[in-house]
PDB file of N, CA and C in Angstrom:
ATOM      1  N   MET A 626       5.958  21.807 -18.540  1.00 64.00           N
ATOM      2  CA  MET A 626       4.229  21.896 -17.440  1.00 64.00           C
ATOM      3  C   MET A 626       3.255  21.311 -17.132  1.00 64.00           C
ATOM      4  N   ARG A 627       3.025  20.599 -18.635  1.00 77.00           N
ATOM      5  CA  ARG A 627       1.722  20.074 -18.637  1.00 77.00           C
ATOM      6  C   ARG A 627       2.066  18.815 -17.751  1.00 77.00           C
ATOM      7  N   ASP A 628       3.438  17.985 -18.056  1.00 81.00           N
ATOM      8  CA  ASP A 628       3.877  17.159 -17.576  1.00 81.00           C
ATOM      9  C   ASP A 628       4.114  16.287 -16.259  1.00 81.00           C
ATOM     10  N   SER A 629       4.737  17.981 -15.484  1.00 86.00           N
ATOM     11  CA  SER A 629       4.924  18.019 -14.654  1.00 86.00           C
ATOM     12  C   SER A 629       3.468  17.507 -13.376  1.00 86.00           C
ATOM     13  N   HIS A 630       2.600  18.452 -13.503  1.00 89.00           N
ATOM     14  CA  HIS A 630       1.418  18.369 -13.399  1.00 89.00           C
ATOM     15  C   HIS A 630       0.070  16.825 -13.169  1.00 89.00           C
ATOM     16  N   ILE A 631       0.451  15.972 -14.766  1.00 88.00           N
ATOM     17  CA  ILE A 631       0.502  14.596 -14.753  1.00 88.00           C
ATOM     18  C   ILE A 631       1.312  13.963 -13.505  1.00 88.00           C
ATOM     19  N   LEU A 632       2.389  14.285 -13.546  1.00 88.00           N
ATOM     20  CA  LEU A 632       2.746  13.357 -12.210  1.00 88.00           C
ATOM     21  C   LEU A 632       2.517  13.760 -10.891  1.00 88.00           C
ATOM     22  N   ARG A 633       2.249  14.357 -10.797  1.00 90.00           N
ATOM     23  CA  ARG A 633       1.969  14.745  -9.129  1.00 90.00           C
ATOM     24  C   ARG A 633       0.533  14.103  -9.363  1.00 90.00           C
ATOM     25  N   VAL A 634      -0.445  14.319 -10.284  1.00 90.00           N
ATOM     26  CA  VAL A 634      -1.859  13.618  -9.922  1.00 90.00           C
ATOM     27  C   VAL A 634      -1.589  11.977  -9.543  1.00 90.00           C
ATOM     28  N   LEU A 635       0.189  11.421 -11.081  1.00 89.00           N
ATOM     29  CA  LEU A 635      -0.159  10.456 -10.543  1.00 89.00           C
ATOM     30  C   LEU A 635      -0.224   9.701  -9.135  1.00 89.00           C
ATOM     31  N   LYS A 636       1.603  10.942  -8.497  1.00 89.00           N
ATOM     32  CA  LYS A 636       2.127  10.715  -6.980  1.00 89.00           C
ATOM     33  C   LYS A 636       0.813  10.364  -6.769  1.00 89.00           C
ATOM     34  N   GLN A 637       0.183  11.689  -6.991  1.00 90.00           N
ATOM     35  CA  GLN A 637      -1.156  10.916  -5.066  1.00 90.00           C
ATOM     36  C   GLN A 637      -2.083  10.237  -5.277  1.00 90.00           C
ATOM     37  N   ILE A 638      -2.491   9.687  -6.461  1.00 89.00           N
ATOM     38  CA  ILE A 638      -3.144   8.830  -6.948  1.00 89.00           C
ATOM     39  C   ILE A 638      -2.508   7.476  -6.419  1.00 89.00           C
ATOM     40  N   LEU A 639      -1.355   7.116  -5.869  1.00 86.00           N
ATOM     41  CA  LEU A 639      -0.684   5.908  -6.257  1.00 86.00           C
ATOM     42  C   LEU A 639      -0.461   6.095  -4.668  1.00 86.00           C
ATOM     43  N   VAL A 640      -0.184   6.631  -3.548  1.00 86.00           N
ATOM     44  CA  VAL A 640      -0.161   7.410  -2.262  1.00 86.00           C
ATOM     45  C   VAL A 640      -1.323   7.277  -1.344  1.00 86.00           C
ATOM     46  N   LEU A 641      -2.382   7.552  -2.053  1.00 86.00           N
ATOM     47  CA  LEU A 641      -4.328   6.567  -1.997  1.00 86.00           C
ATOM     48  C   LEU A 641      -3.953   6.229  -2.053  1.00 86.00           C
ATOM     49  N   ALA A 642      -3.819   5.374  -3.196  1.00 84.00           N
ATOM     50  CA  ALA A 642      -4.012   3.249  -3.706  1.00 84.00           C
ATOM     51  C   ALA A 642      -3.574   3.403  -2.296  1.00 84.00           C
ATOM     52  N   GLY A 643      -2.187   3.182  -2.495  1.00 81.00           N
ATOM     53  CA  GLY A 643      -1.501   2.918  -1.709  1.00 81.00           C
ATOM     54  C   GLY A 643      -1.622   2.074   0.814  1.00 81.00           C
ATOM     55  N   LEU A 644      -1.976   3.711   0.843  1.00 79.00           N
ATOM     56  CA  LEU A 644      -3.095   4.410   2.019  1.00 79.00           C
ATOM     57  C   LEU A 644      -4.433   2.417   2.732  1.00 79.00           C
ATOM     58  N   LEU A 645      -5.516   2.772   1.130  1.00 79.00           N
ATOM     59  CA  LEU A 645      -6.273   2.555   0.601  1.00 79.00           C
ATOM     60  C   LEU A 645      -5.401   0.491   1.049  1.00 79.00           C
ATOM     61  N   ILE A 646      -4.841   1.034  -0.170  1.00 77.00           N
ATOM     62  CA  ILE A 646      -4.013  -0.715   0.923  1.00 77.00           C
ATOM     63  C   ILE A 646      -3.974  -1.980   2.084  1.00 77.00           C
ATOM     64  N   ARG A 647      -3.057  -0.226   2.508  1.00 75.00           N
ATOM     65  CA  ARG A 647      -2.579   0.064   3.815  1.00 75.00           C
ATOM     66  C   ARG A 647      -3.698  -1.023   5.049  1.00 75.00           C
ATOM     67  N   PHE A 648      -4.741  -0.041   5.075  1.00 74.00           N
ATOM     68  CA  PHE A 648      -5.629  -0.303   5.438  1.00 74.00           C
ATOM     69  C   PHE A 648      -6.486  -1.097   6.061  1.00 74.00           C
ATOM     70  N   GLY A 649      -6.924  -1.305   4.344  1.00 71.00           N
ATOM     71  CA  GLY A 649      -7.537  -2.955   4.358  1.00 71.00           C
ATOM     72  C   GLY A 649      -6.507  -3.587   5.061  1.00 71.00           C
ATOM     73  N   THR A 650      -6.238  -3.872   4.569  1.00 70.00           N
ATOM     74  CA  THR A 650      -5.142  -5.812   4.907  1.00 70.00           C
ATOM     75  C   THR A 650      -4.892  -5.717   6.591  1.00 70.00           C
ATOM     76  N   VAL A 651      -4.346  -4.387   7.250  1.00 69.00           N
ATOM     77  CA  VAL A 651      -5.101  -4.059   8.267  1.00 69.00           C
ATOM     78  C   VAL A 651      -6.234  -4.278   9.029  1.00 69.00           C
ATOM     79  N   PHE A 652      -7.631  -3.952   8.276  1.00 69.00           N
ATOM     80  CA  PHE A 652      -8.996  -4.302   9.064  1.00 69.00           C
ATOM     81  C   PHE A 652      -9.144  -5.112   8.273  1.00 69.00           C
ATOM     82  N   GLY A 653      -8.720  -5.940   7.246  1.00 66.00           N
ATOM     83  CA  GLY A 653      -8.347  -7.550   6.721  1.00 66.00           C
ATOM     84  C   GLY A 653      -8.594  -9.060   7.842  1.00 66.00           C
ATOM     85  N   HIS A 654      -7.316  -7.957   8.489  1.00 64.00           N
ATOM     86  CA  HIS A 654      -7.037  -9.141   9.278  1.00 64.00           C
ATOM     87  C   HIS A 654      -6.998  -9.167  10.788  1.00 64.00           C
ATOM     88  N   ARG A 655      -7.856  -8.346  10.737  1.00 65.00           N
ATOM     89  CA  ARG A 655      -8.671  -8.423  12.042  1.00 65.00           C
ATOM     90  C   ARG A 655     -10.088  -8.464  12.591  1.00 65.00           C
ATOM     91  N   PHE A 656     -11.157  -8.438  11.120  1.00 64.00           N
ATOM     92  CA  PHE A 656     -11.681  -8.980  10.902  1.00 64.00           C
ATOM     93  C   PHE A 656     -12.372 -10.762  10.730  1.00 64.00           C
ATOM     94  N   SER A 657     -10.869 -10.987  10.505  1.00 61.00           N
ATOM     95  CA  SER A 657     -10.435 -12.294  10.093  1.00 61.00           C
ATOM     96  C   SER A 657     -11.276 -13.376  11.992  1.00 61.00           C
ATOM     97  N   ILE A 658      -9.523 -12.027  11.807  1.00 58.00           N
ATOM     98  CA  ILE A 658      -9.282 -12.542  13.646  1.00 58.00           C
ATOM     99  C   ILE A 658     -10.785 -12.453  14.626  1.00 58.00           C
ATOM    100  N   GLU A 659     -11.786 -11.932  14.418  1.00 58.00           N
ATOM    101  CA  GLU A 659     -12.476 -11.928  14.869  1.00 58.00           C
ATOM    102  C   GLU A 659     -13.126 -12.680  15.152  1.00 58.00           C
ATOM    103  N   ARG A 660     -13.981 -13.459  13.406  1.00 57.00           N
ATOM    104  CA  ARG A 660     -14.178 -14.184  13.212  1.00 57.00           C
ATOM    105  C   ARG A 660     -13.644 -15.378  13.065  1.00 57.00           C
ATOM    106  N   GLY A 661     -12.500 -15.809  14.415  1.00 55.00           N
ATOM    107  CA  GLY A 661     -12.416 -16.770  14.276  1.00 55.00           C
ATOM    108  C   GLY A 661     -11.079 -17.531  13.328  1.00 55.00           C
ATOM    109  N   ARG A 662     -10.791 -17.313  12.602  1.00 51.00           N
ATOM    110  CA  ARG A 662      -9.698 -17.607  11.407  1.00 51.00           C
ATOM    111  C   ARG A 662      -8.489 -16.522  11.724  1.00 51.00           C
ATOM    112  N   MET A 663      -8.001 -17.407  12.329  1.00 50.00           N
ATOM    113  CA  MET A 663      -6.252 -16.744  12.744  1.00 50.00           C
ATOM    114  C   MET A 663      -5.486 -16.981  11.325  1.00 50.00           C
ATOM    115  N   ASN A 664      -5.577 -15.771  10.721  1.00 50.00           N
ATOM    116  CA  ASN A 664      -4.941 -15.821   9.967  1.00 50.00           C
ATOM    117  C   ASN A 664      -2.743 -16.887   9.863  1.00 50.00           C
ATOM    118  N   SER A 665      -2.460 -17.206   8.838  1.00 55.00           N
ATOM    119  CA  SER A 665      -1.218 -18.170   9.157  1.00 55.00           C
ATOM    120  C   SER A 665      -0.434 -16.668   9.191  1.00 55.00           C
ATOM    121  N   ALA A 666       1.464 -16.909   9.668  1.00 51.00           N
ATOM    122  CA  ALA A 666       1.920 -15.620   9.716  1.00 51.00           C
ATOM    123  C   ALA A 666       2.180 -15.395   8.473  1.00 51.00           C
ATOM    124  N   LEU A 667       3.011 -17.115   7.570  1.00 51.00           N
ATOM    125  CA  LEU A 667       2.776 -16.659   6.561  1.00 51.00           C
ATOM    126  C   LEU A 667       2.311 -15.237   5.191  1.00 51.00           C
ATOM    127  N   ASP A 668       0.814 -15.992   5.675  1.00 58.00           N
ATOM    128  CA  ASP A 668      -0.222 -14.720   5.186  1.00 58.00           C
ATOM    129  C   ASP A 668       0.278 -13.036   5.001  1.00 58.00           C
ATOM    130  N   PHE A 669       0.038 -13.142   6.752  1.00 59.00           N
ATOM    131  CA  PHE A 669       0.925 -11.457   7.242  1.00 59.00           C
ATOM    132  C   PHE A 669       2.268 -11.075   6.854  1.00 59.00           C
ATOM    133  N   ARG A 670       2.866 -12.120   6.391  1.00 60.00           N
ATOM    134  CA  ARG A 670       3.949 -11.732   5.602  1.00 60.00           C
ATOM    135  C   ARG A 670       4.224 -11.092   4.555  1.00 60.00           C
ATOM    136  N   GLN A 671       3.603 -12.050   3.648  1.00 61.00           N
ATOM    137  CA  GLN A 671       3.421 -11.729   2.696  1.00 61.00           C
ATOM    138  C   GLN A 671       2.955 -10.070   1.979  1.00 61.00           C
ATOM    139  N   THR A 672       2.135  -9.930   2.967  1.00 62.00           N
ATOM    140  CA  THR A 672       1.175  -8.952   3.069  1.00 62.00           C
ATOM    141  C   THR A 672       1.974  -7.127   3.403  1.00 62.00           C
ATOM    142  N   ARG A 673       2.385  -7.426   4.103  1.00 66.00           N
ATOM    143  CA  ARG A 673       4.102  -6.776   4.200  1.00 66.00           C
ATOM    144  C   ARG A 673       5.211  -6.713   3.321  1.00 66.00           C
ATOM    145  N   SER A 674       5.537  -7.807   2.972  1.00 69.00           N
ATOM    146  CA  SER A 674       6.529  -7.615   2.043  1.00 69.00           C
ATOM    147  C   SER A 674       5.252  -6.619   0.626  1.00 69.00           C
ATOM    148  N   LEU A 675       4.538  -7.427  -0.054  1.00 68.00           N
ATOM    149  CA  LEU A 675       3.695  -6.225  -0.529  1.00 68.00           C
ATOM    150  C   LEU A 675       3.453  -4.569  -0.275  1.00 68.00           C
ATOM    151  N   ASN A 676       3.737  -4.789   1.142  1.00 70.00           N
ATOM    152  CA  ASN A 676       3.529  -2.912   1.337  1.00 70.00           C
ATOM    153  C   ASN A 676       4.854  -2.723   1.563  1.00 70.00           C
ATOM    154  N   SER A 677       5.871  -3.085   1.456  1.00 76.00           N
ATOM    155  CA  SER A 677       7.608  -2.456   1.802  1.00 76.00           C
ATOM    156  C   SER A 677       7.662  -3.252  -0.527  1.00 76.00           C
ATOM    157  N   ARG A 678       7.193  -3.227  -0.595  1.00 76.00           N
ATOM    158  CA  ARG A 678       7.609  -3.545  -1.724  1.00 76.00           C
ATOM    159  C   ARG A 678       7.154  -2.260  -2.628  1.00 76.00           C
ATOM    160  N   PHE A 679       5.605  -1.911  -2.347  1.00 77.00           N
ATOM    161  CA  PHE A 679       4.609  -0.118  -3.025  1.00 77.00           C
ATOM    162  C   PHE A 679       5.443   0.259  -2.176  1.00 77.00           C
ATOM    163  N   ASN A 680       6.381   0.942  -0.964  1.00 77.00           N
ATOM    164  CA  ASN A 680       6.953   1.751  -0.362  1.00 77.00           C
ATOM    165  C   ASN A 680       7.842   2.105  -1.008  1.00 77.00           C
ATOM    166  N   GLU A 681       8.851   1.462  -1.863  1.00 78.00           N
ATOM    167  CA  GLU A 681       9.442   1.206  -2.940  1.00 78.00           C
ATOM    168  C   GLU A 681       9.691   2.024  -3.406  1.00 78.00           C
ATOM    169  N   MET A 682       7.908   1.323  -4.486  1.00 76.00           N
ATOM    170  CA  MET A 682       7.228   2.150  -6.517  1.00 76.00           C
ATOM    171  C   MET A 682       7.760   3.878  -4.941  1.00 76.00           C
ATOM    172  N   ILE A 683       6.893   3.970  -4.330  1.00 76.00           N
ATOM    173  CA  ILE A 683       5.522   5.290  -3.369  1.00 76.00           C
ATOM    174  C   ILE A 683       7.938   6.023  -3.955  1.00 76.00           C
ATOM    175  N   SER A 684       8.739   5.702  -2.921  1.00 78.00           N
ATOM    176  CA  SER A 684      10.157   6.261  -2.964  1.00 78.00           C
ATOM    177  C   SER A 684      10.475   6.894  -4.242  1.00 78.00           C
ATOM    178  N   ILE A 685      10.869   5.496  -5.131  1.00 76.00           N
ATOM    179  CA  ILE A 685      11.187   6.297  -6.492  1.00 76.00           C
ATOM    180  C   ILE A 685      10.793   7.357  -6.685  1.00 76.00           C
ATOM    181  N   LEU A 686       8.975   7.375  -6.828  1.00 75.00           N
ATOM    182  CA  LEU A 686       8.382   8.162  -7.911  1.00 75.00           C
ATOM    183  C   LEU A 686       9.035   9.045  -7.000  1.00 75.00           C
ATOM    184  N   PHE A 687       8.806   9.775  -6.109  1.00 76.00           N
ATOM    185  CA  PHE A 687       9.016  10.824  -5.406  1.00 76.00           C
ATOM    186  C   PHE A 687      11.268  11.441  -5.352  1.00 76.00           C
ATOM    187  N   ARG A 688      11.854  10.635  -6.107  1.00 75.00           N
ATOM    188  CA  ARG A 688      12.760  10.875  -6.677  1.00 75.00           C
ATOM    189  C   ARG A 688      12.920  12.352  -7.409  1.00 75.00           C
ATOM    190  N   PHE A 689      12.103  11.720  -8.423  1.00 64.00           N
ATOM    191  CA  PHE A 689      12.442  12.170  -8.892  1.00 64.00           C
ATOM    192  C   PHE A 689      12.070  14.160  -9.314  1.00 64.00           C
ATOM    193  N   PRO A 690      11.992  15.106  -9.554  1.00 53.00           N
ATOM    194  CA  PRO A 690      11.296  16.245  -9.015  1.00 53.00           C
ATOM    195  C   PRO A 690       9.858  16.228  -9.786  1.00 53.00           C
TER     196      PRO A 690
END
């Protein structure tokens, strides 16, 4: 019973962290573009791959009951 509760809390923390990371990258890109420093496409691709890796981690976690 306690283990499932701990897992649920960990999942919530991971989801919140993922949302924060995603919004942080979006607003970071907007901010840098507004300041006139266009980020290279490579940086954007790296953040997108990080997001997809994070989504894979979350989906693997949610497969467990």
